[in-house]
GROMACS .gro file of C-alpha atoms in nm:
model
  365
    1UNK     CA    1   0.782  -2.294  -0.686
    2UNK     CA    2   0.964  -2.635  -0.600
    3UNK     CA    3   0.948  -2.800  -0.301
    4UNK     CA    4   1.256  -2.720  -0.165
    5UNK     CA    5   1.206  -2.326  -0.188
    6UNK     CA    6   0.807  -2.386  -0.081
    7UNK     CA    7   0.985  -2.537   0.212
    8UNK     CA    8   1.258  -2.267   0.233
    9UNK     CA    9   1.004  -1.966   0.263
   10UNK     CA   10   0.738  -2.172   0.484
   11UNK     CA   11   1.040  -2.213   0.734
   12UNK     CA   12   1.110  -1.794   0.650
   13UNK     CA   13   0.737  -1.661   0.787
   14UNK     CA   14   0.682  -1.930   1.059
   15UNK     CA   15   1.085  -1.774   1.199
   16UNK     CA   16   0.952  -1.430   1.163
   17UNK     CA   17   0.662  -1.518   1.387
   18UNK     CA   18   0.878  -1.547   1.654
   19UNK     CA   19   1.140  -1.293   1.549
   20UNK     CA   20   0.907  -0.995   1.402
   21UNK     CA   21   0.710  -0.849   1.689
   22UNK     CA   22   0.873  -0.516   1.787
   23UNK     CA   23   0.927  -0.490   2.141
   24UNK     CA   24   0.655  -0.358   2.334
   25UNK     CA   25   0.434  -0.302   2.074
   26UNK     CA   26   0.067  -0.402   2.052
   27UNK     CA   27  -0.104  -0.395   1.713
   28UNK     CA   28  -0.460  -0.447   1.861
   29UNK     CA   29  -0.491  -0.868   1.827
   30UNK     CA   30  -0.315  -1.184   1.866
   31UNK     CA   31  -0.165  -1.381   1.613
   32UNK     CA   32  -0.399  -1.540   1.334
   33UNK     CA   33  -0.322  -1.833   1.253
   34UNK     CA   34  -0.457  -2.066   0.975
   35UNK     CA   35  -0.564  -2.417   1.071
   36UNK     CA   36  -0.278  -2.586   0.899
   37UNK     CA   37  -0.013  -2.332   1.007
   38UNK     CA   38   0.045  -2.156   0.649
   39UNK     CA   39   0.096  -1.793   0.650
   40UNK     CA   40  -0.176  -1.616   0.462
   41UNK     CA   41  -0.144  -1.573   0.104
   42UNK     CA   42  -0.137  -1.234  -0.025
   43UNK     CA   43  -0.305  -1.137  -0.388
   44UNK     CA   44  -0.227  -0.799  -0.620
   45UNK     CA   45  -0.566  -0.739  -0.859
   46UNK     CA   46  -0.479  -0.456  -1.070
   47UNK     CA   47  -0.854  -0.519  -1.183
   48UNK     CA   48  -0.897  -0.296  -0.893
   49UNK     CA   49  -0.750   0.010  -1.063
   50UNK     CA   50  -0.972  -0.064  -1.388
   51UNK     CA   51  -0.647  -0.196  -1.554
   52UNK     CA   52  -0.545  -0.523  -1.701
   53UNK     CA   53  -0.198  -0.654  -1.520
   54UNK     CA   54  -0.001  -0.603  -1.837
   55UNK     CA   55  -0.109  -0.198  -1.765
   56UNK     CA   56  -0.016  -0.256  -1.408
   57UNK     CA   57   0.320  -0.008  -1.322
   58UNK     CA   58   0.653  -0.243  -1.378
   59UNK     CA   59   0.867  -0.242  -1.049
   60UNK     CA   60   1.187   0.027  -1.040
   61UNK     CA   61   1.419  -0.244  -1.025
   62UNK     CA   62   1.501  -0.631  -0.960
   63UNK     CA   63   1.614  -0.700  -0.615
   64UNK     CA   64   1.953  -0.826  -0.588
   65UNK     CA   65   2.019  -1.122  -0.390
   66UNK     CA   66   2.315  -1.098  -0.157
   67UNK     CA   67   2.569  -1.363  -0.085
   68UNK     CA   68   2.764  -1.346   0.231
   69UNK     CA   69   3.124  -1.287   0.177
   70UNK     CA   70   3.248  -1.001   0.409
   71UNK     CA   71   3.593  -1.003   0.471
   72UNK     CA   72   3.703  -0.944   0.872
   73UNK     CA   73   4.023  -0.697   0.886
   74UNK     CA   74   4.196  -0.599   1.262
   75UNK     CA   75   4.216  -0.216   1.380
   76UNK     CA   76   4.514  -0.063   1.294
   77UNK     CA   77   4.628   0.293   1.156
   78UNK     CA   78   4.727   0.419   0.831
   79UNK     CA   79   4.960   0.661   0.731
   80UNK     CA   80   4.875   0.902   0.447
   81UNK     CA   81   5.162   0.919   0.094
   82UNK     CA   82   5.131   1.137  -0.112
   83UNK     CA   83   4.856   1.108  -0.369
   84UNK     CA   84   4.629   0.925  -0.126
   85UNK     CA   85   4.277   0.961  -0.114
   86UNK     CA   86   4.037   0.863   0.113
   87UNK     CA   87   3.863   0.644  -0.062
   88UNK     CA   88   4.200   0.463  -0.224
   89UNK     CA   89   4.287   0.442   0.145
   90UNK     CA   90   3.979   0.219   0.219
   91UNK     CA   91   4.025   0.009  -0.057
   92UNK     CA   92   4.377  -0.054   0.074
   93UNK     CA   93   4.309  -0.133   0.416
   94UNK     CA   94   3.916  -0.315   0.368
   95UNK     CA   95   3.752  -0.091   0.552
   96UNK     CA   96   3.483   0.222   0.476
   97UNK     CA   97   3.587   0.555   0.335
   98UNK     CA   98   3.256   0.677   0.525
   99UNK     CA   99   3.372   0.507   0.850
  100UNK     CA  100   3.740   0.614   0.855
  101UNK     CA  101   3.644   0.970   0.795
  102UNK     CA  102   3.404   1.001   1.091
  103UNK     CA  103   3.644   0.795   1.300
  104UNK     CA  104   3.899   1.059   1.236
  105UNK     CA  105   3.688   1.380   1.254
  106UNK     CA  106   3.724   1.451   0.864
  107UNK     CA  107   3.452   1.639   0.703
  108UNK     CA  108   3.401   1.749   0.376
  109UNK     CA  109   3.592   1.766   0.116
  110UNK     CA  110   3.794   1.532   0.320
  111UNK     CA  111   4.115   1.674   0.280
  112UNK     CA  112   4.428   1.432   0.465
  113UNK     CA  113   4.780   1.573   0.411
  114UNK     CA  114   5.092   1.349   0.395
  115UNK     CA  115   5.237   1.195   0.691
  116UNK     CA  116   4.889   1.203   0.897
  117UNK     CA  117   4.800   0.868   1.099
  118UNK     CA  118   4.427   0.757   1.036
  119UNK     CA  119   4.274   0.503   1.311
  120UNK     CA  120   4.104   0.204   1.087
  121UNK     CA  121   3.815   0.050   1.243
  122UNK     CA  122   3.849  -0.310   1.232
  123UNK     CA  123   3.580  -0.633   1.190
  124UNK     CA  124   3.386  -0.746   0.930
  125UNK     CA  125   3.293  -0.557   0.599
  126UNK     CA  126   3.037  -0.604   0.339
  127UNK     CA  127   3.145  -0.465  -0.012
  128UNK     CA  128   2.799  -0.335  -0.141
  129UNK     CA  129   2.752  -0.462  -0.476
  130UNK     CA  130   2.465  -0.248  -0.757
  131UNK     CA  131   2.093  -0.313  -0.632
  132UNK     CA  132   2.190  -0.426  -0.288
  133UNK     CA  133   1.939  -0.282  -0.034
  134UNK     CA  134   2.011  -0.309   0.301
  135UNK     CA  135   1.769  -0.502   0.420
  136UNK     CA  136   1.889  -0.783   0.212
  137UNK     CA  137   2.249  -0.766   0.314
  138UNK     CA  138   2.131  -0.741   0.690
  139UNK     CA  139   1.955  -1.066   0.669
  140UNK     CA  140   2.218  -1.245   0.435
  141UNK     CA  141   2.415  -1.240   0.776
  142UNK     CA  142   2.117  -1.247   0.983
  143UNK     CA  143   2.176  -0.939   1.178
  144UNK     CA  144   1.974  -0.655   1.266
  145UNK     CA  145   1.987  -0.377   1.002
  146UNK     CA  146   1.910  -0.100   1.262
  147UNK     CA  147   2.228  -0.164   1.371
  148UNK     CA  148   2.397  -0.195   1.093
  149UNK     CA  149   2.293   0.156   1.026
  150UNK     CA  150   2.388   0.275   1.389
  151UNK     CA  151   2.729   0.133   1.378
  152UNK     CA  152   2.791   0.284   1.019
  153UNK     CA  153   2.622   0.608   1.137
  154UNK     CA  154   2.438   0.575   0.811
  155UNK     CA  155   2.148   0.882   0.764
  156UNK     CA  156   1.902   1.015   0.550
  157UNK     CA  157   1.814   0.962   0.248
  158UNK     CA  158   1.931   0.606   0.309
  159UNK     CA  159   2.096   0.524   0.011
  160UNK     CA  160   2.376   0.281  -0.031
  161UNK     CA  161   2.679   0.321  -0.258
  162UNK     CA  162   2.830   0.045  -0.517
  163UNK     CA  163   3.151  -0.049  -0.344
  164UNK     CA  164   3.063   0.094  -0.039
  165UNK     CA  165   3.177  -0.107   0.255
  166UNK     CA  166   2.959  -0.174   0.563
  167UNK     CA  167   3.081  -0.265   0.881
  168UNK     CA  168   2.866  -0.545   1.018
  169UNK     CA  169   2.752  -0.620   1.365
  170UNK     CA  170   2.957  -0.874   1.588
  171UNK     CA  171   2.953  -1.257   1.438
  172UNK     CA  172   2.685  -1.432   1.524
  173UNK     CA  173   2.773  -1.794   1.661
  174UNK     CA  174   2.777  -1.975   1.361
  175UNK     CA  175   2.995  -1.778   1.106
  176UNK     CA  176   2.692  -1.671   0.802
  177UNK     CA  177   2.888  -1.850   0.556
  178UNK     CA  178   2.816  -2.149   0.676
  179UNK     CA  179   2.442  -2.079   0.775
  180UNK     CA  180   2.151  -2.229   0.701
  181UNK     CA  181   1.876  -1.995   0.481
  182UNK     CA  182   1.673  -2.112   0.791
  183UNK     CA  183   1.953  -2.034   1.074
  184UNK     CA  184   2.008  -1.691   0.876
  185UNK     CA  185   1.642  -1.615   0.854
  186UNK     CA  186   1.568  -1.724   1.245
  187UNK     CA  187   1.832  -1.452   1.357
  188UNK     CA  188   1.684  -1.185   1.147
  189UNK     CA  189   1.388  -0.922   1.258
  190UNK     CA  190   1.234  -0.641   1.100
  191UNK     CA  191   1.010  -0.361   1.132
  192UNK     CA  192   0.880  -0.049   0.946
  193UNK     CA  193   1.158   0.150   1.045
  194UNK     CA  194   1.394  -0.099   0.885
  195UNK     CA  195   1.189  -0.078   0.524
  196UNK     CA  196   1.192   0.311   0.536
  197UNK     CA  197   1.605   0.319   0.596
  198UNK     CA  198   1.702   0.000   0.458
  199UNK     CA  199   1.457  -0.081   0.111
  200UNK     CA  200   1.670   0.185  -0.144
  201UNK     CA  201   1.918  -0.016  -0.382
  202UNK     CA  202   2.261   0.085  -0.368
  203UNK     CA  203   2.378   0.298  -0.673
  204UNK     CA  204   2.672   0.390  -0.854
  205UNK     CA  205   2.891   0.640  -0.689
  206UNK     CA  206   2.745   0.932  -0.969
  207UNK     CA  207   2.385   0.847  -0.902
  208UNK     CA  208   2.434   0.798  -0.491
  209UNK     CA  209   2.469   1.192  -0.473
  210UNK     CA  210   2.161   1.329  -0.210
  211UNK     CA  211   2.173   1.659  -0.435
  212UNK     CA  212   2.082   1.450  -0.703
  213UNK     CA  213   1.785   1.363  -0.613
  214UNK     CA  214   1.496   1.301  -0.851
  215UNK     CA  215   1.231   1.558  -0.768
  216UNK     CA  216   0.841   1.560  -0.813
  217UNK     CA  217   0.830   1.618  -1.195
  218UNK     CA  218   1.038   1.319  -1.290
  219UNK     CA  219   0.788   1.086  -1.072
  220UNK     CA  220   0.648   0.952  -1.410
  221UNK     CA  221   1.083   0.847  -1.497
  222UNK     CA  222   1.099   0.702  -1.135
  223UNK     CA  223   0.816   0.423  -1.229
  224UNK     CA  224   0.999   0.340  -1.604
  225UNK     CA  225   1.107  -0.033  -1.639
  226UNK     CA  226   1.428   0.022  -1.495
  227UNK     CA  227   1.806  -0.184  -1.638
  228UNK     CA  228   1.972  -0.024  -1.291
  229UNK     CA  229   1.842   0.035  -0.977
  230UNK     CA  230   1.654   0.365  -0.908
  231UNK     CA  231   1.593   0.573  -0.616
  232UNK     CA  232   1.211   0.649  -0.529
  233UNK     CA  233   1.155   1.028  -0.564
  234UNK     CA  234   0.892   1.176  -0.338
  235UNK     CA  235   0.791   1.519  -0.320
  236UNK     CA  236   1.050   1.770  -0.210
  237UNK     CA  237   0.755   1.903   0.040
  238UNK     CA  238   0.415   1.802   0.230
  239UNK     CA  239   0.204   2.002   0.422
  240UNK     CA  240   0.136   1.683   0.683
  241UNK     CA  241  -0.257   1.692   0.590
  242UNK     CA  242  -0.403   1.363   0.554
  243UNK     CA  243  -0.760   1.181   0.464
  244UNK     CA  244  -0.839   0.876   0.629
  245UNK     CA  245  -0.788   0.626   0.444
  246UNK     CA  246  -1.082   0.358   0.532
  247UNK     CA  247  -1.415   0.399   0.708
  248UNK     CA  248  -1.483   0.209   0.998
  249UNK     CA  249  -1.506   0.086   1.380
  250UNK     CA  250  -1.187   0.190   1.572
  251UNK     CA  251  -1.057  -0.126   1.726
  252UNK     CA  252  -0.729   0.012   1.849
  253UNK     CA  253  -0.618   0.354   1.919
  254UNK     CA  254  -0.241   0.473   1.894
  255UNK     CA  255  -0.065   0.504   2.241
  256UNK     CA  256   0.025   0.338   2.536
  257UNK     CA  257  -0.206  -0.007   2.640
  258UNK     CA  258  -0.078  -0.061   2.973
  259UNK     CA  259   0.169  -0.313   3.012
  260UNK     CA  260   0.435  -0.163   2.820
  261UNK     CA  261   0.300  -0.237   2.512
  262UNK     CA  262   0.235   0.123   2.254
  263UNK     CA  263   0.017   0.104   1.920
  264UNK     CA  264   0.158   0.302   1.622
  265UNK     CA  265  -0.069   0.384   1.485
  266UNK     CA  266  -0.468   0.304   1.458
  267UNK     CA  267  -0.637  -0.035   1.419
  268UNK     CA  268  -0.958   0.035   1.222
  269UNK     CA  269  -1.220  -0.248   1.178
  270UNK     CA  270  -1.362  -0.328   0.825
  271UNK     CA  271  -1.516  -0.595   0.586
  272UNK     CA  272  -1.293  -0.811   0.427
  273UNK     CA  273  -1.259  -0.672   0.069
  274UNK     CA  274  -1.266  -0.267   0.180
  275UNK     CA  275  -1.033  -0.062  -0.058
  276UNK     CA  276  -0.805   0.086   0.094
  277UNK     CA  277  -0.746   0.435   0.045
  278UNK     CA  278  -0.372   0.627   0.012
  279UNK     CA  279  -0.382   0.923   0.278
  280UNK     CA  280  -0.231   1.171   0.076
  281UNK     CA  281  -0.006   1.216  -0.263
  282UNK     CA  282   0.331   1.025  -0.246
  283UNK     CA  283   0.563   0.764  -0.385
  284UNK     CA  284   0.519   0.387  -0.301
  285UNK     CA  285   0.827   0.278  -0.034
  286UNK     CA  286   0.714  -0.060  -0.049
  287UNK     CA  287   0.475  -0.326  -0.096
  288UNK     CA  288   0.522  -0.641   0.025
  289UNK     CA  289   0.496  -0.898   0.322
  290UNK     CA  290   0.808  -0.917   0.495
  291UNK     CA  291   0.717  -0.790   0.847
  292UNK     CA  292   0.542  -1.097   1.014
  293UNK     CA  293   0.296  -0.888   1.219
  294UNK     CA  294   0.155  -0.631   0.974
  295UNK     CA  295   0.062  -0.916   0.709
  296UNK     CA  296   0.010  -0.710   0.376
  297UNK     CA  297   0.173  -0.387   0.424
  298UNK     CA  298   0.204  -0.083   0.189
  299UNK     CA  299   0.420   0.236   0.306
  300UNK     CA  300   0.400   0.559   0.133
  301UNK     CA  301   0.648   0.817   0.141
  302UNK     CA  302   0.475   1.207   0.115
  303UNK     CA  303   0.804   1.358   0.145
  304UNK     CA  304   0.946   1.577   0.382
  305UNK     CA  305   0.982   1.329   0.626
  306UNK     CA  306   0.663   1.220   0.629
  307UNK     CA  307   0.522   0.826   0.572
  308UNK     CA  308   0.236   0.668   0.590
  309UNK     CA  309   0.192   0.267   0.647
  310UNK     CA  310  -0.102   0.046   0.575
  311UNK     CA  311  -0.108  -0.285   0.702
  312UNK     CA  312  -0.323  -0.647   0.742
  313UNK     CA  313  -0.413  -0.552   0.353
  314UNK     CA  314  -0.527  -0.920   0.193
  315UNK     CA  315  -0.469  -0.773  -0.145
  316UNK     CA  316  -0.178  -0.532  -0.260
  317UNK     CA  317  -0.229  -0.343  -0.579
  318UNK     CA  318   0.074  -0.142  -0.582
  319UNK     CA  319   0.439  -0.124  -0.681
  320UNK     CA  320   0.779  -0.007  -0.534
  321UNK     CA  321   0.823   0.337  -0.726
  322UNK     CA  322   0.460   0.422  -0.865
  323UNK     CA  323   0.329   0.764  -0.793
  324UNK     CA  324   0.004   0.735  -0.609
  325UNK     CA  325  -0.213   1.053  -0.578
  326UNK     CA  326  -0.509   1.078  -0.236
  327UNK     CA  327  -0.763   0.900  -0.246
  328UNK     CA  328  -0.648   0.602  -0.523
  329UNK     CA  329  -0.693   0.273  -0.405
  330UNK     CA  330  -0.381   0.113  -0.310
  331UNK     CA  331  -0.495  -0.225  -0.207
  332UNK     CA  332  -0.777  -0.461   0.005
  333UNK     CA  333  -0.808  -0.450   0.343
  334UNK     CA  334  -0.810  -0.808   0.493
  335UNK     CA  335  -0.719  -1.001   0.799
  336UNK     CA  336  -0.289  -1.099   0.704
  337UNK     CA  337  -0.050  -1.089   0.985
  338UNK     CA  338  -0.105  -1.119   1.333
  339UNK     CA  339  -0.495  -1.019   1.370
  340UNK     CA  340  -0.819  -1.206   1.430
  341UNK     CA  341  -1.089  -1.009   1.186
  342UNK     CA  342  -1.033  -0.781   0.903
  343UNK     CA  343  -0.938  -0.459   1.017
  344UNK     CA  344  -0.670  -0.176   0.916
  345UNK     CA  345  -0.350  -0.109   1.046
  346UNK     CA  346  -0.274   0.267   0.993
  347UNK     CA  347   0.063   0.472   1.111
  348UNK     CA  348   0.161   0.860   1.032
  349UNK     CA  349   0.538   0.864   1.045
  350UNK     CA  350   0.738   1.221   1.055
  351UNK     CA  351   1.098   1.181   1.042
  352UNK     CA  352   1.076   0.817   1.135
  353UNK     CA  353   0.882   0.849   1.445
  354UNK     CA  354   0.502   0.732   1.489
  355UNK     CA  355   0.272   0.992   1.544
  356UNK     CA  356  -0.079   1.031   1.635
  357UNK     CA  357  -0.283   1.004   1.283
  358UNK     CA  358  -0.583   1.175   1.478
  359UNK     CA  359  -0.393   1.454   1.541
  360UNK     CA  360  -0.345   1.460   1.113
  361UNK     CA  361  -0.669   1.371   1.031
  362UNK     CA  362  -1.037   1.538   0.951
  363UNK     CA  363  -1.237   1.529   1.242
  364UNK     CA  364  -1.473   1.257   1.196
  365UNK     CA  365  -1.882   1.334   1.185
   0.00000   0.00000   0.00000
């Protein structure tokens, strides 16, 4: 890594220290902080699984890095000729096929007749371009992808189409174009409800089909080396029965702290170095770093609504895509993100709400 992108994605964490903390949330500790201000450094060790890293599962895909370029369009109306469809319409006017339809109370098939005057939402548009997630395009213009999805009234499962155009929050003071990666990065937040709507790539139209959906047996497909972006198949059902997935001193339990601030989930105290332990069968969501506070964080998706999120790992031994069964070790449990001893983070999510794990889990002895 050069300099100037070692500079770049020191500037990135240290903004997302300020920028990352949900709310009136309370994840058990303050911030940890190393003596020279670095963020900690996370590790994957597929030695872990037995396996040597050239056996290690190959990602689904290649994020694609998103360059700002949405083009701003006024409301208007249009009125429908014959031959018209809706989505010809959009790419006429530079707005969304998905937007102008709910604006104008069509449902599917989306039938419009000659002669009838469609209301076109105007502002700024994002054409979404193959292996786009939305995460990335929410922080190429450094707005919040939660709303993002609220304006576009996006819904499950999440998944964006090529071409498909995204109406984009109000401009932020300085135009993104002419942003810094630092300005863009300071006026960007996420959390783990971002990662479970926003981390899909966008697909091609005849791929972006919900019915189409890749079920359970083609898990094995799902974690291929990939030349397009895939979608991560999870089971078509769960049951909602989990194991815990670490054994230790409960630091934190989920619920209200006084104050205003909630826990999400549990905060469970361990060594340094403590496998952690996947909950149940699923499909890796993600495995990364992004979200300041959490450090190391793996989320599971069990299907059915259901996902499960592991956080303040120091090591990370999975991929986006690879099937994980209970009980295999999906990385180290360590002391990343905003905690002062090695501990667990661990959330139970059913249809993108926390809820209690303990209500989920075997009674402990």
């Amino acid at each position: 890594m050069g300099p100037v992108m070692r500079k770049i994605t020191i500037l990135f964490l240290l903004c997302s220290v300020s920028a990352c903390i949900p709310p009136g949330r309370d994840y058990g500790w303050p911030r940890n902080e190393a003596s020279d201000g670095s963020a900690p450094t996370l590790e994957t060790d597929a030695s872990v699984f037995g396996q040597s890293p050239d056996q290690a599962a190959p990602p689904t895909w290649v994020a694609q890095s998103v360059t700002p370029n949405a083009v701003t369009i006024a409301d208007g109306s249009y009125v429908v000729k014959p031959g018209d469809t809706l989505r010809g319409i959009a790419n006429r006017t530079g707005a969304s096929s998905e937007l102008i339809a709910a604006t104008n109370g069509l449902a599917a098939p989306y039938i419009i007749q000659p002669g009838q005057r469609l209301k076109i939402t105007g502002g700024r548009y994002h054409a979404v371009n193959s292996g786009e997630t939305g995460i990335a395009i929410a922080r190429a213009y450094g707005a919040p992808w939660r709303e993002v999805v609220a304006l576009n009234g996006l819904e499950e499962p999440f998944i964006l189409r090529v071409g498909q155009k995204l109406l984009l929050p109000a401009a932020t003071p300085l135009d993104p174009q002419q942003m810094t990666i630092e300005q863009r990065a300071a006026a960007f937040d996420l959390d783990i409800d971002d990662i479970v709507t926003g981390s899909q790539p966008a697909l091609a139209a005849a791929d972006s089909d919900p019915n189409a959906a890749t079920k359970p047996s083609d898990w094995r497909k799902a974690i291929a080396p990939a030349k397009t972006p895939t979608v991560i198949a999870a089971p078509v059902a769960f049951a909602g029965r989990f194991n815990w997935p670490i054994d230790g001193k409960l630091l934190s339990s989920f619920g209200s702290k006084g104050g205003g601030k909630v826990n999400d989930g549990l905060n469970i105290g361990v060594t340094k170095g403590t496998p952690i332990r996947a909950a149940a069968d699923g499909v890796v969501a993600y495995s990364g770093d992004e979200i300041g506070v959490f450090g190391g964080l793996i989320l599971l998706n069990h299907g059915d609504g259901w996902v499960t999120a592991y956080g303040h790992a120091d090591k990370l031994n999975v991929t986006r895509g690879q099937k994980i069964n209970a009980g295999d070790i999906i990385g180290l449990a360590g002391d990343s993100g905003y905690v002062q001893e090695p501990q667990l983070h661990f959330e139970i999510r059913k249809n993108r709400k926390p809820v209690n794990p303990v209500s989920h889990l075997p009674k402990r002895t």
